[in-house]
PDB file of C-alpha atoms in Angstrom:
ATOM      1  CA  MET W   1      -2.672  -4.824 -23.462  1.00 77.00           C
ATOM      2  CA  ALA W   2      -4.996  -3.052 -21.033  1.00 88.00           C
ATOM      3  CA  PRO W   3      -3.515  -0.297 -18.885  1.00 94.00           C
ATOM      4  CA  LYS W   4      -2.509  -1.190 -15.342  1.00 98.00           C
ATOM      5  CA  VAL W   5      -4.114   0.265 -12.223  1.00 98.00           C
ATOM      6  CA  ALA W   6      -1.890   0.913  -9.208  1.00 98.00           C
ATOM      7  CA  PHE W   7      -3.062   0.848  -5.594  1.00 98.00           C
ATOM      8  CA  VAL W   8      -0.550   2.431  -3.197  1.00 97.00           C
ATOM      9  CA  THR W   9      -1.057   2.214   0.552  1.00 97.00           C
ATOM     10  CA  GLY W  10       0.717   4.460   3.019  1.00 94.00           C
ATOM     11  CA  GLY W  11       0.499   7.329   0.550  1.00 93.00           C
ATOM     12  CA  ASN W  12       1.752   9.890   3.076  1.00 91.00           C
ATOM     13  CA  GLY W  13       4.836   7.861   4.013  1.00 90.00           C
ATOM     14  CA  ILE W  14       8.315   7.889   2.535  1.00 89.00           C
ATOM     15  CA  THR W  15       7.905   4.741   0.435  1.00 91.00           C
ATOM     16  CA  GLY W  16       4.288   5.288  -0.593  1.00 93.00           C
ATOM     17  CA  SER W  17       4.926   8.861  -1.690  1.00 93.00           C
ATOM     18  CA  ALA W  18       8.016   7.752  -3.663  1.00 94.00           C
ATOM     19  CA  ILE W  19       5.998   5.111  -5.522  1.00 96.00           C
ATOM     20  CA  ILE W  20       3.293   7.668  -6.324  1.00 96.00           C
ATOM     21  CA  ALA W  21       5.888  10.184  -7.522  1.00 96.00           C
ATOM     22  CA  TYR W  22       7.556   7.609  -9.746  1.00 97.00           C
ATOM     23  CA  LEU W  23       4.287   6.493 -11.343  1.00 97.00           C
ATOM     24  CA  ALA W  24       3.108  10.076 -11.853  1.00 96.00           C
ATOM     25  CA  LYS W  25       6.377  11.358 -13.312  1.00 96.00           C
ATOM     26  CA  HIS W  26       7.626   8.365 -15.297  1.00 97.00           C
ATOM     27  CA  THR W  27       4.564   6.615 -16.700  1.00 96.00           C
ATOM     28  CA  ALA W  28       1.845   7.496 -19.173  1.00 95.00           C
ATOM     29  CA  LYS W  29      -1.911   7.000 -18.931  1.00 96.00           C
ATOM     30  CA  GLU W  30      -1.669   4.351 -21.641  1.00 96.00           C
ATOM     31  CA  GLU W  31       0.531   2.244 -19.329  1.00 97.00           C
ATOM     32  CA  TRP W  32      -0.956   3.110 -15.900  1.00 97.00           C
ATOM     33  CA  SER W  33      -4.495   4.446 -16.261  1.00 97.00           C
ATOM     34  CA  SER W  34      -5.087   5.104 -12.577  1.00 97.00           C
ATOM     35  CA  ILE W  35      -3.102   5.520  -9.364  1.00 98.00           C
ATOM     36  CA  ILE W  36      -5.302   4.816  -6.350  1.00 97.00           C
ATOM     37  CA  VAL W  37      -3.805   6.015  -3.084  1.00 97.00           C
ATOM     38  CA  THR W  38      -4.826   5.374   0.491  1.00 96.00           C
ATOM     39  CA  SER W  39      -3.868   6.519   3.942  1.00 89.00           C
ATOM     40  CA  ARG W  40      -5.611   6.670   7.300  1.00 83.00           C
ATOM     41  CA  SER W  41      -4.899  10.387   7.498  1.00 82.00           C
ATOM     42  CA  PRO W  42      -5.792  13.017   4.875  1.00 82.00           C
ATOM     43  CA  PHE W  43      -3.641  12.689   1.763  1.00 85.00           C
ATOM     44  CA  LYS W  44      -0.876  15.281   1.433  1.00 85.00           C
ATOM     45  CA  ASN W  45      -0.299  15.058  -2.290  1.00 77.00           C
ATOM     46  CA  LEU W  46       2.323  17.385  -3.738  1.00 79.00           C
ATOM     47  CA  ILE W  47       2.016  15.932  -7.240  1.00 86.00           C
ATOM     48  CA  SER W  48      -0.599  17.024  -9.728  1.00 89.00           C
ATOM     49  CA  ASP W  49      -1.736  14.089 -11.856  1.00 94.00           C
ATOM     50  CA  PRO W  50      -5.349  13.447 -12.866  1.00 95.00           C
ATOM     51  CA  ARG W  51      -4.766   9.689 -12.524  1.00 97.00           C
ATOM     52  CA  ILE W  52      -4.352   9.987  -8.734  1.00 96.00           C
ATOM     53  CA  LYS W  53      -7.474   9.076  -6.777  1.00 96.00           C
ATOM     54  CA  PHE W  54      -7.531   9.082  -2.961  1.00 95.00           C
ATOM     55  CA  ILE W  55      -9.582   6.765  -0.774  1.00 95.00           C
ATOM     56  CA  ALA W  56      -9.335   6.976   3.027  1.00 94.00           C
ATOM     57  CA  LEU W  57      -8.986   3.481   4.478  1.00 95.00           C
ATOM     58  CA  ASP W  58      -8.075   2.148   7.909  1.00 95.00           C
ATOM     59  CA  PHE W  59      -6.480  -1.290   7.657  1.00 97.00           C
ATOM     60  CA  THR W  60      -7.108  -1.984  11.349  1.00 96.00           C
ATOM     61  CA  LYS W  61     -10.685  -2.732  10.224  1.00 97.00           C
ATOM     62  CA  ASN W  62     -11.503  -6.326   9.324  1.00 97.00           C
ATOM     63  CA  SER W  63     -11.229  -7.414   5.705  1.00 97.00           C
ATOM     64  CA  LYS W  64     -15.004  -7.741   5.143  1.00 98.00           C
ATOM     65  CA  THR W  65     -15.600  -4.140   6.209  1.00 98.00           C
ATOM     66  CA  LEU W  66     -12.644  -2.969   4.140  1.00 98.00           C
ATOM     67  CA  ALA W  67     -13.850  -4.880   1.087  1.00 98.00           C
ATOM     68  CA  GLU W  68     -17.147  -3.008   1.188  1.00 98.00           C
ATOM     69  CA  GLU W  69     -15.307   0.330   1.505  1.00 97.00           C
ATOM     70  CA  MET W  70     -12.898  -0.584  -1.315  1.00 97.00           C
ATOM     71  CA  ARG W  71     -15.228  -2.360  -3.747  1.00 97.00           C
ATOM     72  CA  GLU W  72     -16.170   0.531  -6.027  1.00 96.00           C
ATOM     73  CA  THR W  73     -12.784   2.266  -6.176  1.00 96.00           C
ATOM     74  CA  CYS W  74     -10.425  -0.714  -6.018  1.00 97.00           C
ATOM     75  CA  ALA W  75     -12.177  -3.256  -8.249  1.00 97.00           C
ATOM     76  CA  PRO W  76      -9.969  -2.431 -11.290  1.00 97.00           C
ATOM     77  CA  VAL W  77      -6.648  -2.662  -9.369  1.00 98.00           C
ATOM     78  CA  THR W  78      -4.017  -4.758 -11.142  1.00 98.00           C
ATOM     79  CA  HIS W  79      -0.943  -3.929  -9.030  1.00 98.00           C
ATOM     80  CA  ALA W  80      -0.864  -3.137  -5.310  1.00 98.00           C
ATOM     81  CA  TYR W  81       2.029  -1.660  -3.345  1.00 97.00           C
ATOM     82  CA  PHE W  82       1.618  -2.134   0.400  1.00 96.00           C
ATOM     83  CA  SER W  83       3.701   0.351   2.358  1.00 94.00           C
ATOM     84  CA  SER W  84       1.434   0.984   5.346  1.00 94.00           C
ATOM     85  CA  TYR W  85       3.039   0.833   8.781  1.00 90.00           C
ATOM     86  CA  VAL W  86       2.097   1.414  12.401  1.00 89.00           C
ATOM     87  CA  HIS W  87       4.880   1.953  14.926  1.00 87.00           C
ATOM     88  CA  LYS W  88       4.830   0.205  18.297  1.00 89.00           C
ATOM     89  CA  ASP W  89       7.744   0.330  20.758  1.00 88.00           C
ATOM     90  CA  ASP W  90       7.277  -3.312  21.760  1.00 88.00           C
ATOM     91  CA  PHE W  91       8.406  -5.675  18.987  1.00 83.00           C
ATOM     92  CA  VAL W  92       5.675  -8.256  19.645  1.00 87.00           C
ATOM     93  CA  GLU W  93       3.002  -5.531  19.465  1.00 92.00           C
ATOM     94  CA  LEU W  94       4.653  -4.051  16.367  1.00 87.00           C
ATOM     95  CA  ASN W  95       4.661  -7.413  14.616  1.00 86.00           C
ATOM     96  CA  THR W  96       1.075  -8.198  15.603  1.00 92.00           C
ATOM     97  CA  ALA W  97      -0.243  -4.787  14.535  1.00 93.00           C
ATOM     98  CA  ASN W  98       1.524  -4.704  11.174  1.00 91.00           C
ATOM     99  CA  ARG W  99       0.712  -8.303  10.340  1.00 93.00           C
ATOM    100  CA  ALA W 100      -2.965  -7.502  10.955  1.00 96.00           C
ATOM    101  CA  LEU W 101      -2.761  -4.439   8.687  1.00 95.00           C
ATOM    102  CA  PHE W 102      -1.394  -6.513   5.829  1.00 95.00           C
ATOM    103  CA  GLU W 103      -3.769  -9.433   6.350  1.00 97.00           C
ATOM    104  CA  ASN W 104      -6.817  -7.125   6.438  1.00 98.00           C
ATOM    105  CA  PHE W 105      -5.619  -5.270   3.341  1.00 97.00           C
ATOM    106  CA  LEU W 106      -4.842  -8.429   1.388  1.00 97.00           C
ATOM    107  CA  GLY W 107      -8.066 -10.197   2.340  1.00 98.00           C
ATOM    108  CA  ALA W 108     -10.135  -7.219   1.207  1.00 98.00           C
ATOM    109  CA  LEU W 109      -8.175  -6.660  -2.000  1.00 98.00           C
ATOM    110  CA  VAL W 110      -8.355 -10.295  -3.064  1.00 97.00           C
ATOM    111  CA  ASP W 111     -12.121 -10.114  -2.509  1.00 97.00           C
ATOM    112  CA  VAL W 112     -12.648  -6.997  -4.652  1.00 97.00           C
ATOM    113  CA  GLY W 113      -9.713  -6.965  -7.098  1.00 93.00           C
ATOM    114  CA  GLN W 114     -10.824  -9.284  -9.859  1.00 92.00           C
ATOM    115  CA  ASN W 115      -8.004  -8.041 -12.130  1.00 95.00           C
ATOM    116  CA  LEU W 116      -5.274  -8.284  -9.482  1.00 97.00           C
ATOM    117  CA  GLN W 117      -1.960  -9.464 -10.919  1.00 97.00           C
ATOM    118  CA  ASN W 118       0.653  -8.471  -8.339  1.00 97.00           C
ATOM    119  CA  VAL W 119       0.990  -7.379  -4.714  1.00 97.00           C
ATOM    120  CA  THR W 120       4.276  -5.933  -3.495  1.00 95.00           C
ATOM    121  CA  LEU W 121       4.916  -5.922   0.251  1.00 91.00           C
ATOM    122  CA  GLN W 122       7.383  -3.195   1.168  1.00 85.00           C
ATOM    123  CA  THR W 123       9.713  -4.263   3.956  1.00 76.00           C
ATOM    124  CA  GLY W 124      12.097  -1.983   5.754  1.00 68.00           C
ATOM    125  CA  GLY W 125      15.044  -2.220   8.072  1.00 61.00           C
ATOM    126  CA  LYS W 126      13.338  -4.606  10.471  1.00 60.00           C
ATOM    127  CA  TYR W 127      13.428  -7.248   7.744  1.00 59.00           C
ATOM    128  CA  TYR W 128      17.218  -7.174   8.143  1.00 59.00           C
ATOM    129  CA  ASN W 129      17.004  -7.058  11.988  1.00 64.00           C
ATOM    130  CA  VAL W 130      18.541  -3.572  12.236  1.00 66.00           C
ATOM    131  CA  HIS W 131      16.286  -2.944  15.231  1.00 66.00           C
ATOM    132  CA  LEU W 132      18.072  -5.764  17.121  1.00 70.00           C
ATOM    133  CA  LYS W 133      21.766  -5.306  16.350  1.00 72.00           C
ATOM    134  CA  PRO W 134      24.190  -3.871  13.803  1.00 77.00           C
ATOM    135  CA  VAL W 135      23.922  -5.729  10.526  1.00 71.00           C
ATOM    136  CA  PRO W 136      27.081  -6.504   8.549  1.00 74.00           C
ATOM    137  CA  SER W 137      27.236  -4.937   5.134  1.00 69.00           C
ATOM    138  CA  PRO W 138      29.596  -5.886   2.340  1.00 68.00           C
TER     139      PRO W 138
END
């Protein structure tokens, strides 16, 4: 079986950095040959692993533009982990902005990732409506 190639967005965030750390510390090159990381801002990597490759991408760009920027680096991606996020105080703006980020990302990746097998969309507390009211917990 060919090694997998990870693509982690939001590499400077809590979730993205945790995914990168897990892959770097708990997997071998034979299983995951490459860990491609992106962020709009410069990557603050605290982990030394030769499999980590950084590409600066801005998912507010349309998917065609992104596909051209991603084509060379992201073509071998098999597994993508989307953990990018933009905060907006207004919920409608927040939803619109983050939906656009994901749609632009996914459109570009589907265009360039001929080996793509899985995309994981990271959701946070807003998925459970914690921004609206207390949520019961067992």
